[in-house]
Tab-separated table of C-alpha atoms in Angstrom:
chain	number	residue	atom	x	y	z
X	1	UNK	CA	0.000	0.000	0.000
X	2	UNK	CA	1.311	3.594	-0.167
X	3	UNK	CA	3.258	4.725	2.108
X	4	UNK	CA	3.231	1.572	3.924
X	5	UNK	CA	6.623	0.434	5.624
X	6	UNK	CA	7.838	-2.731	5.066
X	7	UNK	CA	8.508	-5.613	7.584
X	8	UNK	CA	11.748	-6.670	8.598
X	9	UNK	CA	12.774	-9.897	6.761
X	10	UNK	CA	13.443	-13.120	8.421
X	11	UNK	CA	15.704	-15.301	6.669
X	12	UNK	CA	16.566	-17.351	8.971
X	13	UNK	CA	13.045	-19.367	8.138
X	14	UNK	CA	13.252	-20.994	11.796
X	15	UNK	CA	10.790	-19.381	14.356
X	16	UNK	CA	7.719	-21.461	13.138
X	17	UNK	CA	5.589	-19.819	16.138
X	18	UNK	CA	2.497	-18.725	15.507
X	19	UNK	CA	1.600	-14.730	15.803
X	20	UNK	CA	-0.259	-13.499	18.372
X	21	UNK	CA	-3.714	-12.821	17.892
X	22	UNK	CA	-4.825	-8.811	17.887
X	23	UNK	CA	-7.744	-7.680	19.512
X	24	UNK	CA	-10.021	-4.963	19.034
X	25	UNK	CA	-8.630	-2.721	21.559
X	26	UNK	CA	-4.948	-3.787	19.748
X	27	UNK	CA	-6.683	-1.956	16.683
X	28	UNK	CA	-8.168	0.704	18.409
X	29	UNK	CA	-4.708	1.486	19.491
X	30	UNK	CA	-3.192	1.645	16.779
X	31	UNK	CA	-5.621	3.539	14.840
X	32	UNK	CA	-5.526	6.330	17.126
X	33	UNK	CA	-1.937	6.635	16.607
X	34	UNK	CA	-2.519	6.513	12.895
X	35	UNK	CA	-4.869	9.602	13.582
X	36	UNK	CA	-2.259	11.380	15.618
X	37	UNK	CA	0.366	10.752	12.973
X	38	UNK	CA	-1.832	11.911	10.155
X	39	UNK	CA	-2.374	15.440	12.480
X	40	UNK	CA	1.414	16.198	13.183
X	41	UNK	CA	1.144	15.745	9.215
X	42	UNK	CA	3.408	12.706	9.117
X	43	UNK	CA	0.917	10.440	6.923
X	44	UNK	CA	-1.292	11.652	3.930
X	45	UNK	CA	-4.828	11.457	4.093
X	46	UNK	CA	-4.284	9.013	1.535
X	47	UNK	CA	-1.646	7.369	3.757
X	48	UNK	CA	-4.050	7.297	6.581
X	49	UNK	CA	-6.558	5.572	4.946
X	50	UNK	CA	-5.215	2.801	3.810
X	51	UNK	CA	-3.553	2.389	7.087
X	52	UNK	CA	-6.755	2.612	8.798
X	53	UNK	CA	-8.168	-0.034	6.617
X	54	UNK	CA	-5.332	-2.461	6.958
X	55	UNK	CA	-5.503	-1.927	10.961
X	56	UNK	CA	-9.144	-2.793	11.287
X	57	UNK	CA	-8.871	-5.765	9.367
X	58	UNK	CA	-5.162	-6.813	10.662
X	59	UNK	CA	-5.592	-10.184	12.531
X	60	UNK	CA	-1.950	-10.439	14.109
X	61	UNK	CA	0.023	-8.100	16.266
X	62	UNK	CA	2.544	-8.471	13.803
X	63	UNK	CA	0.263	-6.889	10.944
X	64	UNK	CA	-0.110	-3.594	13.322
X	65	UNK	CA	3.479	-3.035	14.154
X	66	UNK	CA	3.859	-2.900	10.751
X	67	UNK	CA	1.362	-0.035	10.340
X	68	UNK	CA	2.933	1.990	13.209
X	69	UNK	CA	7.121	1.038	12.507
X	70	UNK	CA	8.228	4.006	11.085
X	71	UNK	CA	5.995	6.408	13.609
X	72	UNK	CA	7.106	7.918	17.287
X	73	UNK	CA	5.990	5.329	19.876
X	74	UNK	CA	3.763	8.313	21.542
X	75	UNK	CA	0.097	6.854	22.304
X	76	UNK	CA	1.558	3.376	22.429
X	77	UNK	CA	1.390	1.268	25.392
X	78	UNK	CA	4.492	0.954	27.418
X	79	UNK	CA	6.715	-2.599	27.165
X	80	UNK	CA	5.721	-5.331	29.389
X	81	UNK	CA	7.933	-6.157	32.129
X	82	UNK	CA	10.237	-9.501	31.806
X	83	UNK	CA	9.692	-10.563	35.218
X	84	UNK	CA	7.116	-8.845	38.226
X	85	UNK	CA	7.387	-10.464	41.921
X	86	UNK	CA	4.521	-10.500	43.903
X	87	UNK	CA	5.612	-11.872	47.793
X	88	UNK	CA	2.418	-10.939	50.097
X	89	UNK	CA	1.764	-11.977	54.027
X	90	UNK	CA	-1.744	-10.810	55.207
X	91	UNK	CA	-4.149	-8.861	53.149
X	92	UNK	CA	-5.161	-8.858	49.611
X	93	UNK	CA	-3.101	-8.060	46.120
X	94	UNK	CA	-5.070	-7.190	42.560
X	95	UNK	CA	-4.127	-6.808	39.472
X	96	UNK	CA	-7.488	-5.599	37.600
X	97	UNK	CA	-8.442	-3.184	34.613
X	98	UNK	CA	-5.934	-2.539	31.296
X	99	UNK	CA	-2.877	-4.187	33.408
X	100	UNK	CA	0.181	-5.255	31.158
X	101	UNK	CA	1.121	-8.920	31.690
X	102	UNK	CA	4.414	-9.755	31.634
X	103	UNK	CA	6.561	-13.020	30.445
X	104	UNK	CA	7.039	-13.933	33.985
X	105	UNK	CA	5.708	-13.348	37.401
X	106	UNK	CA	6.859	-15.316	40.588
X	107	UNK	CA	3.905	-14.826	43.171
X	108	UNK	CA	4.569	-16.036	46.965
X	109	UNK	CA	1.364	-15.621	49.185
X	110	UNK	CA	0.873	-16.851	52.973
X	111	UNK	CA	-2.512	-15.490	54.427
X	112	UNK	CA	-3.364	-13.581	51.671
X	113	UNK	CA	-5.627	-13.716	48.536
X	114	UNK	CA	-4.089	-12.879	44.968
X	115	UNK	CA	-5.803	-11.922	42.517
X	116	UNK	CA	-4.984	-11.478	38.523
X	117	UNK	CA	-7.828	-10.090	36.192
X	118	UNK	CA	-7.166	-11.228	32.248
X	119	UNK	CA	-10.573	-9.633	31.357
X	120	UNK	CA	-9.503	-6.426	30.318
X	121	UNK	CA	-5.554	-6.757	30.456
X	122	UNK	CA	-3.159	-5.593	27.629
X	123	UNK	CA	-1.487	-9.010	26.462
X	124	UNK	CA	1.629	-8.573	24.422
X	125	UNK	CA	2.981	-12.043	24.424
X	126	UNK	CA	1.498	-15.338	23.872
X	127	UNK	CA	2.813	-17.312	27.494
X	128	UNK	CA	2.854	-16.087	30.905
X	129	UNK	CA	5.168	-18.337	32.724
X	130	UNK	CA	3.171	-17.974	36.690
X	131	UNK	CA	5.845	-19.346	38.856
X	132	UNK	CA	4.253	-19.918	42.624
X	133	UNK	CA	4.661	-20.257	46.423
X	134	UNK	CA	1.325	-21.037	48.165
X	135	UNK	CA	1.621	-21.143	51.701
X	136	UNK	CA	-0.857	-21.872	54.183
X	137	UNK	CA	-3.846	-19.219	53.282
X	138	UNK	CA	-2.258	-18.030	49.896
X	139	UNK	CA	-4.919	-18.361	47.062
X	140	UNK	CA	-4.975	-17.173	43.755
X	141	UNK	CA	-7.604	-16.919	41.818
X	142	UNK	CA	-7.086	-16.519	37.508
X	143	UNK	CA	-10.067	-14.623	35.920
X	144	UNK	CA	-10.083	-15.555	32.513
X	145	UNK	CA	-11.737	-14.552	29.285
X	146	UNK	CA	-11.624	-16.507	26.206
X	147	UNK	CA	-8.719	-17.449	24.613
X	148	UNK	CA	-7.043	-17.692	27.514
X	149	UNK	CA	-5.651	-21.364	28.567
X	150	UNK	CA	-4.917	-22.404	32.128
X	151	UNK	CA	-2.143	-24.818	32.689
X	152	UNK	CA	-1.020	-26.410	35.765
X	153	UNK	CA	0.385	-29.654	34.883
X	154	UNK	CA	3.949	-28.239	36.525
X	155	UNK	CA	2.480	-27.580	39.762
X	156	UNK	CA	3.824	-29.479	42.868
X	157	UNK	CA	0.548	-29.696	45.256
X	158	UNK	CA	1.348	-31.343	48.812
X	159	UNK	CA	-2.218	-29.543	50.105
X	160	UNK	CA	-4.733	-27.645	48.867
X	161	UNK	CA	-7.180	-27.676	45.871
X	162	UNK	CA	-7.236	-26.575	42.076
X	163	UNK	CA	-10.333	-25.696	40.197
X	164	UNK	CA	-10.186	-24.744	36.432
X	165	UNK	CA	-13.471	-23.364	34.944
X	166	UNK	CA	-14.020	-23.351	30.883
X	167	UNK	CA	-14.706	-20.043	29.744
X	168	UNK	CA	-17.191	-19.174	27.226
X	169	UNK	CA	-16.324	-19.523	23.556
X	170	UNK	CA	-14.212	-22.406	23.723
X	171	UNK	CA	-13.176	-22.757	20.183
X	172	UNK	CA	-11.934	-18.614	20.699
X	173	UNK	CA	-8.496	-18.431	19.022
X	174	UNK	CA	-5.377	-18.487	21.715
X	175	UNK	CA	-4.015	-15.651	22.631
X	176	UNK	CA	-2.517	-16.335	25.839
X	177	UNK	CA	-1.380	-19.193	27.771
X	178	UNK	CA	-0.934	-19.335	31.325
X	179	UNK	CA	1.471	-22.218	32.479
X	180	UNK	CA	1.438	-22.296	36.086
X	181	UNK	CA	4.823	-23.985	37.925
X	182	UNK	CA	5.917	-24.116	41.447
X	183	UNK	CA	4.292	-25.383	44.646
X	184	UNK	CA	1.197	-25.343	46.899
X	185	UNK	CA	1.380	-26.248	50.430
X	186	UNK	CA	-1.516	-25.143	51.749
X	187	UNK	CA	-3.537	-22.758	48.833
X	188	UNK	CA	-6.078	-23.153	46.649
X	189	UNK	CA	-6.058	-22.109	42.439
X	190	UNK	CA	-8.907	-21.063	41.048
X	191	UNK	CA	-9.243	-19.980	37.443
X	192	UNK	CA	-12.766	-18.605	36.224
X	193	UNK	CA	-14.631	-16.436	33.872
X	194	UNK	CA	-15.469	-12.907	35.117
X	195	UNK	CA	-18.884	-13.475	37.390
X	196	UNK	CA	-22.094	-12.289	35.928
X	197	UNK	CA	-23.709	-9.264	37.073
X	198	UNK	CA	-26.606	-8.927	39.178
X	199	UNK	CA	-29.056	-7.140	36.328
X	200	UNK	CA	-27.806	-10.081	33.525
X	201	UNK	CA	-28.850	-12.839	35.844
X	202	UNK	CA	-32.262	-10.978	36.613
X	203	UNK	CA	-32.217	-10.694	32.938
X	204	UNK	CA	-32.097	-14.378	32.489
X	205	UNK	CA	-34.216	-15.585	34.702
X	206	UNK	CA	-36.893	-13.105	33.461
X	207	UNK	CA	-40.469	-15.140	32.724
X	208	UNK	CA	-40.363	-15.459	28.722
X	209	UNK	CA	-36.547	-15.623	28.960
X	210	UNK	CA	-35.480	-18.705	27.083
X	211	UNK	CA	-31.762	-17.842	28.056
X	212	UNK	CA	-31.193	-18.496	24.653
């Protein structure tokens, strides 16, 4: 397309991973930088439109750097962190809301309840490597959305229990993986979809209300 910068080539032909998935608020990001660019006058208004068609059709994060490669980074979101320690006695710790989840975290809990809200975090990689130390009273609880995939196979577990939920949509493409290692001696693992609200349930149970 005009104006259009091209990728960077891989020759090496090796790195047969698949690309992560975009989402709609991937595209929404990158559109408004698109807009920005196209007011500082650094993109055509022919320029922008094709870009803005390419981004709201792009279906890999790979397809939207490409849009955005040879703009400033202003309006982007910031890099995820490599690694982000969470080591809690007593009391509660939350990550909710647009959140950006690392490649690693290594969570140790003891009387305390963790926990890590996917539902409207900024994923930038496909794997989160969850590394963990439940103690007596350390729980974490996983809230999911779909695409997401919960994975404790690598979990030592002397005591306590593990419940994984299915999400809704479970043929959703993957866009993250979340391969839990490490031990539990004495905390529970929960992962789960976000809980309905109040008015959908009264919604559903409505007379007339096939649920359908």
């Amino acid at each position: 397309m005009t104006g259009e910068p091209r990728a960077a080539d891989d020759s090496s032909g090796h790195d047969t991973r698949p690309e992560l998935r975009a989402s709609d608020r991937d595209r929404d990001q990158v559109v408004e930088v698109l807009q920005v660019a196209a007011g500082d006058g650094r993109l055509t208004a022919t320029e922008l439109d094709e870009r803005l068609d390419a981004a709201l059709s792009a279906r890999t994060m790979g397809e939207l750097t490409v849009l955005t490669a040879d703009l400033p980074s202003d309006g982007m979101p910031p890099q995820a962190k490599e690694l982000v320690r969470i080591d809690q006695r007593f009391g509660d710790v939350t990550r909710t809301g647009r959140w950006l989840v690392p490649r690693r975290m290594e969570i140790r809990l003891m009387f305390c309840d963790a926990k890590l809200d996917f539902t409207e975090a900024v994923i930038t990689h496909s794997t989160l490597h969850l590394d963990v130390d439940l103690r007596v009273g350390g729980n974490l609880t996983l809230v999911t959305r779909p695409g997401i995939l919960v994975d404790t196979d690598g979990l030592e577990r002397s005591s306590g229990e593990i419940k994984i939920r299915p999400v809704p949509e479970p043929d959703a493409p993957l866009t993250l993986q979340v391969r839990v290692t490490g031990q539990s001696r004495g905390g529970d693992i929960t992962a789960r979809p976000p809980r309905r609200k109040v008015s959908e349930l009264l919604r559903r149970r409505a007379p007339g209300n096939t649920g359908s």
